[in-house]
Coordinates of C-alpha atoms and ligand atoms in Angstrom, one line a residue:
Chain A
M628 CA 52.1 -51.2 -16.8
N629 CA 52.5 -52.9 -13.5
G630 CA 50.1 -52.4 -10.6
A631 CA 52.2 -50.1 -8.5
G632 CA 53.3 -48.0 -11.5
K633 CA 49.7 -47.6 -12.6
I634 CA 48.7 -46.5 -9.1
L635 CA 51.4 -43.9 -9.1
T636 CA 50.7 -42.5 -12.6
D637 CA 47.0 -42.5 -12.0
S638 CA 47.5 -40.7 -8.6
G639 CA 49.7 -38.2 -10.3
V640 CA 47.0 -37.5 -12.9
I641 CA 44.3 -37.1 -10.3
T642 CA 46.6 -34.9 -8.2
W643 CA 47.1 -32.7 -11.3
R644 CA 43.3 -32.5 -11.8
N645 CA 42.7 -31.5 -8.2
V646 CA 45.4 -28.9 -8.2
M647 CA 44.1 -27.5 -11.4
N648 CA 40.7 -27.2 -9.6
V649 CA 42.3 -25.1 -6.9
R650 CA 44.2 -23.0 -9.4
R651 CA 41.0 -22.2 -11.3
N652 CA 39.4 -21.1 -8.0
P653 CA 42.0 -19.0 -6.2
E654 CA 39.3 -17.8 -3.8
W655 CA 39.5 -21.2 -2.2
L656 CA 43.1 -20.4 -1.2
L657 CA 42.0 -17.1 0.1
G658 CA 39.5 -18.8 2.4
A659 CA 42.0 -21.4 3.4
T660 CA 44.6 -18.8 4.5
L661 CA 42.4 -15.9 5.8
F662 CA 40.8 -18.1 8.4
P663 CA 44.0 -19.2 10.1
I664 CA 45.5 -15.8 9.9
M665 CA 42.5 -14.5 11.7
F666 CA 43.1 -17.3 14.3
V667 CA 46.7 -16.3 14.8
L668 CA 45.7 -12.7 15.4
M669 CA 42.9 -13.6 17.7
F670 CA 44.9 -16.0 19.9
A671 CA 48.0 -13.9 19.8
Y672 CA 46.4 -10.6 20.7
V673 CA 43.0 -11.3 22.2
F674 CA 43.6 -14.4 24.3
G675 CA 47.4 -14.0 24.4
G676 CA 47.6 -11.7 27.4
A677 CA 45.3 -13.9 29.5
I678 CA 46.7 -17.3 28.6
G679 CA 50.3 -16.1 28.7
G680 CA 49.7 -15.5 32.4
P681 CA 49.3 -12.4 34.6
G682 CA 51.7 -9.9 33.2
G683 CA 52.9 -12.8 31.2
D684 CA 55.1 -12.5 28.2
S685 CA 52.7 -12.5 25.3
G686 CA 55.7 -12.7 22.9
Q687 CA 56.5 -16.1 24.4
Y688 CA 52.9 -17.2 24.0
R689 CA 52.9 -16.2 20.4
E690 CA 56.0 -18.2 19.8
F691 CA 54.4 -21.2 21.6
L692 CA 51.2 -20.7 19.6
I693 CA 52.5 -20.9 16.1
A694 CA 53.1 -24.7 15.9
G695 CA 49.6 -25.3 17.2
I696 CA 48.0 -22.9 14.6
F697 CA 50.0 -24.5 11.8
A698 CA 48.9 -28.0 12.8
Q699 CA 45.3 -26.9 13.3
T700 CA 45.2 -25.2 9.9
V701 CA 46.4 -28.2 8.0
A702 CA 44.2 -30.5 10.0
F703 CA 41.2 -28.4 9.0
N704 CA 42.3 -28.8 5.4
S705 CA 41.0 -32.3 5.6
S706 CA 37.5 -30.8 5.4
Y707 CA 38.5 -29.9 1.8
T708 CA 39.0 -33.6 1.1
V709 CA 35.6 -34.3 2.5
I710 CA 33.9 -31.6 0.4
G711 CA 35.9 -32.6 -2.7
F712 CA 34.7 -36.1 -2.6
A713 CA 31.1 -35.1 -1.8
N714 CA 31.1 -32.8 -4.8
D715 CA 32.7 -35.3 -7.2
L716 CA 30.0 -37.8 -6.1
Q717 CA 27.2 -35.4 -6.7
K718 CA 28.5 -34.3 -10.1
G719 CA 28.8 -37.9 -11.3
I720 CA 32.6 -37.6 -11.6
I721 CA 33.2 -40.5 -9.3
D722 CA 31.0 -42.6 -11.6
R723 CA 33.1 -41.7 -14.6
F724 CA 36.3 -42.6 -12.7
R725 CA 34.8 -45.9 -11.6
S726 CA 33.9 -46.8 -15.1
L727 CA 37.5 -46.4 -16.2
P728 CA 40.2 -49.1 -16.0
M729 CA 42.1 -47.1 -13.5
S730 CA 43.5 -47.8 -10.0
R731 CA 40.8 -47.4 -7.3
L732 CA 43.3 -46.3 -4.7
A733 CA 44.6 -43.6 -7.0
V734 CA 41.4 -41.6 -6.9
I735 CA 41.8 -41.2 -3.2
L736 CA 45.5 -41.0 -3.1
G737 CA 45.4 -38.3 -5.8
R738 CA 43.0 -36.3 -3.7
T739 CA 44.7 -36.6 -0.4
T740 CA 48.0 -35.7 -2.0
A741 CA 46.6 -32.7 -3.8
D742 CA 45.2 -31.5 -0.5
Q743 CA 48.7 -31.5 0.9
V744 CA 49.8 -29.2 -1.9
L745 CA 47.1 -26.9 -0.7
S746 CA 48.5 -27.3 2.8
L747 CA 52.0 -26.4 1.7
V748 CA 50.8 -23.1 0.2
V749 CA 48.8 -22.3 3.3
L750 CA 51.8 -23.2 5.5
F751 CA 54.0 -20.8 3.5
V752 CA 51.6 -17.9 3.9
M753 CA 51.2 -18.7 7.6
S754 CA 54.9 -18.9 8.2
I755 CA 55.2 -15.3 6.9
C756 CA 52.4 -14.3 9.1
G757 CA 54.1 -15.9 12.1
L758 CA 57.4 -14.2 11.3
L759 CA 55.6 -10.9 11.3
I760 CA 54.3 -11.3 14.8
G761 CA 57.6 -12.3 16.2
W762 CA 57.8 -16.1 15.8
R763 CA 61.2 -17.5 14.9
I764 CA 62.7 -20.9 14.1
R765 CA 65.2 -21.4 16.9
G766 CA 66.6 -24.8 15.9
S767 CA 68.5 -26.0 12.9
V768 CA 67.1 -25.8 9.3
L769 CA 66.9 -29.6 9.1
D770 CA 64.9 -29.7 12.3
A771 CA 62.6 -27.0 10.9
I772 CA 62.0 -29.0 7.7
L773 CA 61.3 -32.1 9.8
G774 CA 58.8 -29.9 11.8
Y775 CA 57.0 -29.0 8.6
L776 CA 57.0 -32.6 7.4
M777 CA 55.6 -33.7 10.8
I778 CA 52.5 -31.6 10.4
L779 CA 52.1 -32.4 6.8
L780 CA 52.2 -36.1 7.6
F781 CA 49.6 -35.7 10.2
A782 CA 47.4 -33.7 7.9
F783 CA 47.9 -36.3 5.2
A784 CA 46.6 -38.9 7.7
L785 CA 43.6 -36.8 8.6
S786 CA 42.9 -36.4 4.9
W787 CA 42.2 -40.1 4.6
V788 CA 39.7 -39.8 7.4
G789 CA 38.2 -36.9 5.4
A790 CA 38.1 -39.1 2.2
Y791 CA 36.1 -41.7 4.1
I792 CA 33.7 -39.1 5.5
G793 CA 33.2 -37.6 2.1
L794 CA 32.5 -40.9 0.5
V795 CA 29.9 -41.9 3.1
S796 CA 28.2 -38.5 3.2
R797 CA 24.8 -38.5 1.6
S798 CA 25.0 -34.9 0.4
V799 CA 27.4 -32.1 0.0
E800 CA 25.6 -30.3 2.9
V801 CA 26.1 -33.2 5.2
A802 CA 29.7 -33.5 4.1
N803 CA 30.2 -29.8 4.9
S804 CA 29.4 -30.2 8.6
A805 CA 30.5 -33.8 9.0
G806 CA 33.9 -32.7 7.7
L807 CA 34.3 -29.9 10.2
I808 CA 32.6 -30.9 13.4
W809 CA 35.2 -33.4 14.7
M810 CA 38.0 -30.9 14.0
F811 CA 37.0 -28.8 17.0
P812 CA 37.5 -31.4 19.8
L813 CA 40.5 -32.8 18.0
T814 CA 42.4 -29.6 17.8
F815 CA 41.1 -27.8 20.9
I816 CA 41.5 -30.7 23.5
S817 CA 45.2 -30.5 23.0
S818 CA 48.3 -28.6 23.7
A819 CA 47.8 -26.3 20.7
F820 CA 46.6 -23.2 22.5
V821 CA 46.8 -23.7 26.2
P822 CA 49.2 -25.3 28.7
Q823 CA 48.6 -29.0 28.4
E824 CA 48.8 -29.5 32.2
S825 CA 46.0 -26.9 32.7
L826 CA 43.4 -29.2 31.2
P827 CA 41.3 -30.8 34.0
G828 CA 40.8 -34.6 34.6
V829 CA 39.5 -36.5 31.7
L830 CA 40.1 -33.7 29.3
G831 CA 43.8 -33.7 30.4
T832 CA 44.1 -37.4 29.7
I833 CA 42.4 -37.1 26.3
A834 CA 44.8 -34.2 25.5
D835 CA 47.8 -36.2 26.6
W836 CA 46.9 -39.1 24.3
N837 CA 45.5 -37.0 21.5
P838 CA 47.8 -37.6 18.5
F839 CA 47.2 -34.0 17.6
T840 CA 48.9 -33.0 20.8
A841 CA 51.9 -35.2 19.9
A842 CA 52.1 -33.7 16.4
V843 CA 52.0 -30.2 17.9
N844 CA 54.5 -30.9 20.6
A845 CA 56.9 -32.6 18.2
T846 CA 56.7 -29.7 15.8
R847 CA 57.1 -27.1 18.5
D848 CA 60.2 -29.0 19.6
L849 CA 61.6 -29.2 16.1
F850 CA 61.1 -25.5 15.7
G851 CA 62.9 -24.9 19.0
N852 CA 59.9 -23.0 20.4
A853 CA 59.5 -23.2 24.1
S854 CA 56.4 -22.9 26.3
P855 CA 56.1 -19.6 28.1
A856 CA 58.1 -19.4 31.3
G857 CA 56.4 -20.9 34.3
W858 CA 54.2 -23.4 32.5
A859 CA 54.4 -26.9 33.9
A860 CA 56.0 -29.3 31.4
P861 CA 53.7 -32.2 30.3
S862 CA 54.8 -35.6 31.3
G863 CA 54.0 -39.2 30.4
W864 CA 54.9 -41.5 27.5
P865 CA 53.2 -39.5 24.7
A866 CA 54.8 -36.3 25.9
D867 CA 58.2 -37.8 26.2
N868 CA 58.0 -39.6 22.8
A869 CA 55.9 -37.0 21.0
A870 CA 57.6 -37.4 17.5
L871 CA 57.5 -41.2 17.6
Y872 CA 53.9 -41.2 18.9
A873 CA 52.8 -38.7 16.3
V874 CA 54.4 -40.6 13.4
L875 CA 53.0 -44.0 14.7
S876 CA 49.5 -42.6 15.0
S877 CA 49.6 -41.0 11.6
V878 CA 50.6 -44.3 10.1
A879 CA 47.9 -46.1 12.1
I880 CA 45.3 -43.7 10.9
I881 CA 46.3 -44.2 7.3
A882 CA 46.4 -48.0 7.8
I883 CA 42.9 -47.9 9.0
F884 CA 41.2 -45.4 6.8
A885 CA 42.9 -46.1 3.4
P886 CA 41.3 -49.5 3.2
L887 CA 38.0 -48.2 4.6
A888 CA 37.9 -45.4 2.1
T889 CA 38.9 -47.6 -0.8
A890 CA 36.3 -50.2 0.1
R891 CA 33.7 -47.5 0.2
Y892 CA 34.8 -46.0 -3.1
R893 CA 34.3 -49.4 -4.8
K894 CA 30.6 -49.5 -3.8
V895 CA 29.6 -45.9 -3.6
A896 CA 26.9 -44.6 -5.9
S897 CA 26.5 -41.1 -7.2
R898 CA 23.7 -38.9 -6.1
Chain B
M1261 CA 42.9 -50.3 -29.0
S1262 CA 42.6 -49.4 -32.7
E1263 CA 39.5 -49.2 -34.8
S1264 CA 40.3 -52.6 -36.3
D1265 CA 39.9 -54.3 -32.9
R1266 CA 36.2 -53.4 -32.8
G1267 CA 33.7 -56.1 -32.9
M1268 CA 35.8 -58.5 -30.9
G1269 CA 32.8 -59.1 -28.6
G1270 CA 32.1 -62.5 -27.2
Q1271 CA 31.6 -65.5 -29.3
S1272 CA 28.8 -65.6 -31.8
G1273 CA 29.0 -61.9 -32.3
V1274 CA 27.2 -60.8 -29.2
A1275 CA 28.7 -57.7 -27.6
V1276 CA 26.5 -57.4 -24.6
R1277 CA 24.5 -60.2 -22.9
A1278 CA 22.6 -59.9 -19.7
R1279 CA 20.5 -62.7 -18.1
G1280 CA 18.1 -62.5 -15.2
L1281 CA 19.3 -59.2 -13.7
V1282 CA 17.7 -58.5 -10.4
K1283 CA 18.5 -55.5 -8.1
S1284 CA 16.5 -54.3 -5.1
Y1285 CA 16.8 -51.2 -3.1
G1286 CA 15.1 -52.0 0.2
S1287 CA 11.6 -53.0 -0.9
T1288 CA 11.9 -51.4 -4.3
R1289 CA 12.6 -54.0 -7.0
A1290 CA 14.5 -51.7 -9.4
L1291 CA 15.2 -54.7 -11.7
D1292 CA 13.2 -57.8 -11.7
G1293 CA 14.8 -60.2 -14.1
V1294 CA 16.0 -58.3 -17.1
D1295 CA 17.5 -60.1 -20.1
L1296 CA 19.0 -58.4 -23.0
E1297 CA 21.4 -59.1 -25.8
I1298 CA 23.1 -56.8 -28.3
P1299 CA 24.7 -58.2 -31.4
T1300 CA 28.1 -56.7 -32.1
G1301 CA 27.9 -53.4 -34.1
Q1302 CA 24.2 -52.8 -33.3
V1303 CA 22.3 -50.3 -31.4
L1304 CA 19.9 -51.3 -28.7
G1305 CA 17.4 -48.8 -27.4
L1306 CA 16.4 -49.4 -23.8
L1307 CA 13.1 -47.6 -23.5
G1308 CA 11.2 -46.9 -20.4
P1309 CA 9.5 -44.2 -18.3
N1310 CA 11.0 -42.6 -15.1
G1311 CA 12.0 -45.2 -12.6
A1312 CA 11.7 -48.1 -15.0
G1313 CA 15.2 -49.3 -14.2
K1314 CA 17.2 -48.0 -17.2
T1315 CA 20.0 -46.5 -15.1
T1316 CA 20.2 -49.5 -12.8
T1317 CA 20.7 -51.7 -15.9
V1318 CA 23.3 -49.3 -17.2
R1319 CA 25.1 -49.3 -13.9
I1320 CA 25.3 -53.0 -13.7
L1321 CA 26.6 -53.4 -17.2
T1322 CA 29.3 -50.8 -16.6
T1323 CA 30.4 -52.4 -13.4
L1324 CA 29.3 -49.5 -11.2
L1325 CA 26.8 -51.7 -9.4
R1326 CA 26.6 -55.4 -8.5
P1327 CA 23.4 -57.2 -9.3
D1328 CA 21.6 -59.2 -6.6
E1329 CA 21.0 -61.9 -9.1
G1330 CA 21.8 -62.7 -12.7
E1331 CA 24.8 -62.4 -14.9
A1332 CA 26.1 -60.2 -17.6
E1333 CA 28.9 -60.1 -20.1
V1334 CA 30.2 -57.1 -22.0
A1335 CA 32.7 -57.4 -24.9
G1336 CA 33.4 -60.9 -23.7
H1337 CA 34.2 -60.0 -20.1
D1338 CA 32.0 -61.0 -17.2
V1339 CA 31.0 -57.9 -15.2
L1340 CA 31.5 -59.6 -11.9
A1341 CA 34.5 -61.8 -12.6
D1342 CA 36.5 -59.4 -14.8
P1343 CA 35.2 -55.8 -14.2
D1344 CA 38.5 -54.3 -15.3
G1345 CA 38.2 -56.1 -18.6
V1346 CA 34.8 -54.6 -19.0
R1347 CA 36.1 -51.2 -18.1
R1348 CA 38.8 -51.4 -20.7
S1349 CA 36.2 -52.2 -23.4
I1350 CA 33.5 -49.7 -22.6
G1351 CA 32.8 -46.0 -22.7
L1352 CA 30.1 -44.6 -20.4
S1353 CA 28.2 -41.4 -20.7
G1354 CA 26.0 -41.3 -17.7
Q1355 CA 22.6 -39.8 -17.2
Y1356 CA 24.1 -36.6 -15.8
A1357 CA 27.1 -35.2 -17.7
A1358 CA 30.2 -36.1 -15.6
V1359 CA 32.2 -33.0 -16.6
D1360 CA 34.7 -31.3 -14.3
E1361 CA 33.6 -27.8 -14.6
N1362 CA 36.8 -26.3 -13.5
L1363 CA 38.8 -27.9 -16.2
T1364 CA 38.6 -26.9 -19.8
G1365 CA 37.0 -29.2 -22.4
F1366 CA 40.5 -30.2 -23.5
E1367 CA 41.7 -30.9 -20.0
N1368 CA 38.6 -33.0 -19.3
L1369 CA 39.4 -35.3 -22.3
Y1370 CA 43.1 -35.3 -21.6
L1371 CA 42.4 -36.4 -18.0
V1372 CA 40.2 -39.3 -19.2
G1373 CA 42.9 -40.3 -21.8
R1374 CA 45.6 -40.4 -19.2
L1375 CA 43.4 -42.5 -16.9
Y1376 CA 42.9 -45.0 -19.7
G1377 CA 46.7 -45.3 -19.7
K1378 CA 47.5 -43.2 -22.7
R1379 CA 50.8 -41.4 -22.8
K1380 CA 50.8 -37.6 -22.5
A1381 CA 51.3 -36.8 -26.2
E1382 CA 48.8 -39.4 -27.3
A1383 CA 46.2 -38.2 -24.7
R1384 CA 46.6 -34.6 -26.0
E1385 CA 46.2 -35.6 -29.6
R1386 CA 43.2 -37.7 -28.9
A1387 CA 41.6 -34.9 -26.9
R1388 CA 42.1 -32.4 -29.8
E1389 CA 40.7 -34.8 -32.3
L1390 CA 37.5 -35.4 -30.2
L1391 CA 37.0 -31.7 -29.6
R1392 CA 37.0 -31.2 -33.4
R1393 CA 34.7 -34.1 -34.0
F1394 CA 32.2 -32.8 -31.5
Q1395 CA 32.4 -29.2 -32.6
L1396 CA 34.0 -28.1 -29.4
D1397 CA 37.3 -27.0 -30.7
E1398 CA 36.6 -23.3 -30.3
A1399 CA 35.4 -23.7 -26.7
G1400 CA 38.0 -26.4 -26.0
D1401 CA 40.3 -24.2 -24.0
R1402 CA 37.6 -22.5 -21.9
P1403 CA 36.6 -23.9 -18.5
A1404 CA 33.6 -26.2 -18.9
K1405 CA 31.7 -24.1 -16.4
G1406 CA 30.7 -21.8 -19.2
Y1407 CA 29.4 -24.6 -21.5
S1408 CA 25.7 -24.9 -22.4
G1409 CA 23.9 -28.1 -21.6
G1410 CA 24.3 -29.4 -25.1
M1411 CA 28.1 -28.7 -25.1
R1412 CA 28.5 -30.5 -21.7
R1413 CA 26.6 -33.5 -23.0
R1414 CA 28.8 -33.6 -26.1
L1415 CA 31.9 -33.3 -24.0
D1416 CA 30.7 -36.1 -21.7
L1417 CA 30.1 -38.3 -24.7
A1418 CA 33.5 -37.4 -26.1
G1419 CA 34.9 -38.6 -22.8
A1420 CA 33.3 -41.9 -23.3
L1421 CA 34.9 -42.3 -26.7
V1422 CA 38.5 -41.4 -25.7
A1423 CA 39.7 -45.0 -25.8
E1424 CA 37.7 -46.0 -28.9
P1425 CA 35.7 -48.5 -26.9
S1426 CA 34.0 -51.3 -28.7
V1427 CA 30.9 -50.9 -26.5
V1428 CA 29.4 -47.5 -25.8
V1429 CA 26.7 -47.0 -23.2
L1430 CA 24.7 -43.8 -23.3
D1431 CA 22.2 -43.1 -20.5
E1432 CA 19.5 -40.7 -21.7
P1433 CA 21.9 -38.8 -23.9
T1434 CA 19.4 -36.2 -25.0
T1435 CA 17.3 -35.6 -21.9
G1436 CA 17.3 -31.9 -21.0
L1437 CA 18.5 -30.8 -24.5
D1438 CA 16.6 -28.4 -26.6
P1439 CA 15.3 -29.6 -30.0
R1440 CA 18.4 -28.3 -31.8
G1441 CA 20.7 -29.9 -29.3
R1442 CA 18.8 -33.2 -29.6
I1443 CA 19.2 -33.3 -33.3
D1444 CA 22.9 -32.5 -33.0
M1445 CA 23.3 -35.3 -30.5
W1446 CA 21.4 -37.8 -32.8
E1447 CA 23.8 -36.9 -35.6
V1448 CA 26.8 -37.5 -33.3
I1449 CA 25.4 -40.9 -32.2
E1450 CA 24.7 -41.9 -35.9
Q1451 CA 28.3 -41.1 -36.7
L1452 CA 29.4 -43.2 -33.8
V1453 CA 27.4 -46.1 -35.0
A1454 CA 28.8 -45.7 -38.5
T1455 CA 32.3 -46.5 -37.0
G1456 CA 31.1 -49.9 -36.0
A1457 CA 30.6 -49.5 -32.2
T1458 CA 28.0 -51.4 -30.3
V1459 CA 25.7 -49.0 -28.5
L1460 CA 23.4 -49.4 -25.6
L1461 CA 21.2 -46.3 -25.5
T1462 CA 18.5 -45.6 -22.9
T1463 CA 15.8 -43.1 -23.6
Q1464 CA 12.3 -42.0 -22.6
Y1465 CA 11.7 -40.8 -26.1
L1466 CA 10.1 -43.3 -28.4
E1467 CA 11.0 -41.2 -31.3
E1468 CA 14.6 -41.4 -30.4
A1469 CA 14.6 -45.2 -30.1
D1470 CA 12.8 -45.4 -33.4
R1471 CA 15.4 -43.3 -35.1
L1472 CA 18.6 -44.6 -33.6
A1473 CA 18.1 -48.2 -32.5
D1474 CA 18.2 -51.4 -34.5
S1475 CA 16.2 -53.1 -31.8
I1476 CA 14.3 -52.0 -28.8
V1477 CA 13.7 -53.4 -25.3
V1478 CA 10.9 -51.8 -23.5
I1479 CA 11.1 -52.0 -19.7
D1480 CA 8.7 -50.9 -17.0
K1481 CA 9.0 -51.3 -13.3
G1482 CA 12.1 -53.4 -13.6
K1483 CA 10.6 -55.9 -16.1
V1484 CA 11.0 -56.3 -19.9
I1485 CA 7.5 -55.8 -21.3
A1486 CA 8.3 -56.0 -25.0
R1487 CA 11.2 -56.4 -27.3
G1488 CA 11.9 -56.3 -31.1
T1489 CA 12.5 -53.9 -33.8
A1490 CA 10.5 -50.7 -34.0
D1491 CA 8.4 -52.3 -36.8
E1492 CA 7.8 -55.5 -34.8
L1493 CA 6.6 -53.5 -31.8
K1494 CA 4.3 -51.5 -33.9
A1495 CA 2.9 -54.7 -35.4
Q1496 CA 2.3 -56.0 -32.0
I1497 CA -0.6 -53.8 -31.4
G1498 CA -2.0 -54.9 -34.7
G1499 CA -2.1 -53.2 -38.1
E1500 CA -2.6 -49.6 -38.9
R1501 CA -5.0 -46.9 -37.8
L1502 CA -7.6 -45.5 -40.1
N1503 CA -9.0 -42.2 -39.1
L1504 CA -11.3 -39.6 -40.7
V1505 CA -13.0 -36.4 -39.9
V1506 CA -16.6 -35.9 -40.9
A1507 CA -18.2 -32.6 -41.8
E1508 CA -21.2 -32.7 -39.5
Q1509 CA -21.7 -33.9 -35.9
E1510 CA -24.8 -35.9 -37.1
Q1511 CA -22.7 -37.9 -39.5
I1512 CA -20.6 -39.4 -36.7
P1513 CA -22.9 -42.5 -36.0
A1514 CA -22.9 -43.4 -39.6
A1515 CA -19.1 -43.1 -39.8
V1516 CA -18.7 -45.3 -36.7
R1517 CA -20.9 -48.0 -38.3
V1518 CA -18.9 -47.9 -41.5
L1519 CA -15.5 -47.9 -39.9
E1520 CA -16.4 -50.8 -37.5
S1521 CA -17.5 -52.8 -40.5
V1522 CA -14.1 -52.5 -42.2
G1523 CA -11.9 -52.4 -39.1
T1524 CA -10.8 -54.9 -36.5
S1525 CA -11.5 -52.8 -33.3
E1526 CA -14.2 -50.6 -31.8
A1527 CA -14.1 -47.1 -33.2
T1528 CA -12.9 -44.3 -31.0
V1529 CA -14.6 -41.0 -31.4
D1530 CA -13.6 -37.5 -30.6
E1531 CA -16.9 -35.5 -30.8
H1532 CA -15.3 -32.2 -30.7
S1533 CA -13.0 -32.5 -33.7
R1534 CA -15.5 -35.0 -35.3
R1535 CA -12.7 -37.5 -35.7
V1536 CA -13.4 -41.2 -35.8
E1537 CA -10.6 -43.9 -35.7
V1538 CA -10.4 -47.6 -36.0
L1539 CA -7.7 -50.3 -36.3
V1540 CA -7.5 -52.0 -39.6
D1541 CA -5.3 -54.9 -40.9
T1542 CA -5.8 -54.6 -44.6
G1543 CA -4.4 -51.2 -45.0
P1544 CA -5.3 -49.3 -48.2
K1545 CA -8.0 -51.8 -49.2
A1546 CA -9.9 -51.0 -46.0
L1547 CA -9.5 -47.3 -46.7
V1548 CA -11.0 -47.6 -50.2
E1549 CA -13.8 -49.8 -49.0
A1550 CA -14.6 -47.3 -46.2
L1551 CA -14.7 -44.4 -48.5
R1552 CA -17.0 -46.2 -50.9
L1553 CA -19.4 -47.1 -48.1
L1554 CA -19.3 -43.6 -46.7
D1555 CA -20.1 -42.1 -50.1
A1556 CA -23.1 -44.5 -50.4
E1557 CA -24.3 -43.2 -47.0
R1558 CA -23.8 -39.6 -48.1
V1559 CA -21.3 -38.9 -45.3
T1560 CA -19.0 -36.0 -46.2
V1561 CA -15.4 -36.7 -45.4
Q1562 CA -13.2 -33.7 -44.7
D1563 CA -10.0 -35.5 -43.9
V1564 CA -8.8 -39.1 -44.0
G1565 CA -5.6 -40.8 -43.1
L1566 CA -4.0 -44.2 -42.7
H1567 CA -1.1 -44.3 -40.4
R1568 CA 1.1 -46.9 -38.7
P1569 CA 1.0 -46.8 -34.9
T1570 CA 3.6 -44.7 -33.2
L1571 CA 5.7 -46.2 -30.4
D1572 CA 3.7 -44.1 -28.0
D1573 CA 0.7 -46.1 -29.1
V1574 CA 2.7 -49.3 -28.4
F1575 CA 3.6 -48.1 -25.0
L1576 CA 0.1 -47.2 -24.2
A1577 CA -1.1 -50.6 -25.3
L1578 CA 1.6 -52.5 -23.4
T1579 CA 1.5 -50.7 -20.1
G1580 CA -1.9 -49.2 -19.9
H1581 CA -0.2 -45.8 -19.3
G1582 CA 1.5 -43.4 -21.6
A1583 CA 5.3 -43.3 -21.6
E1584 CA 5.6 -39.9 -20.1
E1585 CA 2.7 -40.1 -17.7
E1586 CA 3.2 -40.8 -14.0
V1587 CA 2.9 -44.4 -13.2
P1588 CA -0.3 -44.9 -11.3
A1589 CA 0.2 -46.2 -7.8
S1590 CA -0.5 -49.9 -7.8
Ligands
ATP2704 N1 20.4 -45.7 -4.9 C1 19.0 -46.0 -4.9 N2 18.4 -46.2 -3.7 C2 17.1 -46.5 -3.6 N3 16.3 -46.7 -4.7 C3 16.9 -46.5 -5.9 C4 18.3 -46.2 -6.1 N4 18.5 -46.1 -7.4 C5 17.4 -46.3 -8.0 N5 16.4 -46.6 -7.2 C6 15.0 -47.0 -7.5 O1 15.0 -48.0 -8.5 C7 14.1 -47.8 -9.5 C8 14.7 -47.7 -10.8 O2 15.6 -46.6 -10.9 P1 16.4 -46.2 -12.2 O3 17.3 -45.1 -11.8 O4 17.1 -47.4 -12.7 O5 15.3 -45.8 -13.2 P2 15.4 -45.0 -14.6 O6 14.7 -45.9 -15.6 O7 16.9 -44.8 -14.9 O8 14.6 -43.7 -14.4 P3 14.9 -42.2 -14.9 O9 14.3 -42.1 -16.3 O10 14.2 -41.4 -13.9 O11 16.4 -42.0 -14.9 C9 13.4 -46.5 -9.1 O12 12.2 -46.8 -8.5 C10 14.3 -45.8 -8.2 O13 13.6 -45.0 -7.3
MG2705 MG1 17.9 -43.1 -15.2

């Protein structure tokens, strides 16, 4: 079998293995969906009135919110990638894989792909939740599909970062927190939950250039969801070219972290 | 690979050859110049206490770790220059069973088969065959989570054999098993050897190396301290042990005098059990002579025995500490 073919079949096999792992532990899915549903309800009903503006239309805010929550949820799924690798390392499964004549890249690609299968399931549940609180897709079906693909691509990119973190973590405990901690600034210093223009000074600049902001803005746009009336529209190159910027940064993240993670995998020792 | 391809090791029928392996972790020299060689189709027992460097040797030979110095060849492939060639020829069962607990036994083996490049039907068939061979067919469709330690170990070993490798590496295959599990595992390994595979087996149990290995390499603190067959190692500490138990405490000095006159070492005495022991190199002749002299001195002998040294004795003689004792801080 040629090299590329072997990478794809091996990745497929590893993806199957990881998806089977989730199927045998449905409670993981429960955790992965309950958390974001909780988030939707919190933001929509607890903060919604305040952020939506005085007497603001919290229905509009909820519609604005959904793309941000979707993106945040799948971004957080990269922590499953981290924990997955940390566990496989601890259990000696990575040693077994490394002693096989299989593609090195496939072990990581199979994991990052399987984690997007998880993301798909979660997105489905969340879409239903969104529809229940009044969110609607206002654009075309094609645009909506592109919107979903946008966040999946971004989540896939983050998953490679997660793979690297998982492979450098010294223990499952370390991996647990290392996989989550960076998610908070990444997803909160952004346009996911608040008016982008409301963020002060440096935070505003970070939010403007945060690839996560771009992914959220692009998705929001593709869903045809507007910001609540009266919010200042963000400006600047990343805001004007959100989709392009989001895709470029996703590709860049993969281009950086795929080689890093693969190089780490080659050397990593179990335990 | 088919069974008939077995034994295609390097030239001159050597399946595994390592020279001058050195590996340091910070200031710990885990391996300090290890050489070993396994003729095709033979079993080498790598014997050593905790921290001796067994796993480090295994990891280098299975391409999981690069040595700082030295070279190694497995089934004719250099571990550094052609690691994929090595991986195609070996099966590894690591020190801790690498079993995916969420998959069934069958799925675990199917997974490994597919990753070796087998087609789906072939991988399935091989998985079933191995489950039968390792008496896991009944549990085969249950998640491995519920398996006992012995079952996990067997499943892990089955995983190492999926591609019928010509060289099989087993890192402490029986550690943590109960006596029953250990005997089952020995039988499995003996069957494996009967099919002609070359086996590198690490163990802390002298008894295990004695039973399974054609030759033994003893390592301690990263260095080879002895090598040879079990018999050769036993011979290294010289002859046999003659021991006897006398009836009365007062007879011990006489017994010591007699035994030292026929033996080659100083006698060791255990006052409490009234046991006296000495090394001899003439075997039964020394025994007969000793009994004659003791009779002449009117010493009543309650029990007498002549036995070959155990590998534990060898270990004690070679390292100054028992195999399972903590290594004294040096
Ligand atoms: N990753 C590592 N980092 C630091 N030191 C290590 C590492 N791996 C092994 N060592 C050290 O190298 C030495 C040899 O370890 P190794 O695991 O090869 O021993 P072993 O003979 O397999 O012991 P055991 O019977 O406990 O499995 C030990 O002193 C160990 O502490
Ligand atoms: Mg070990």
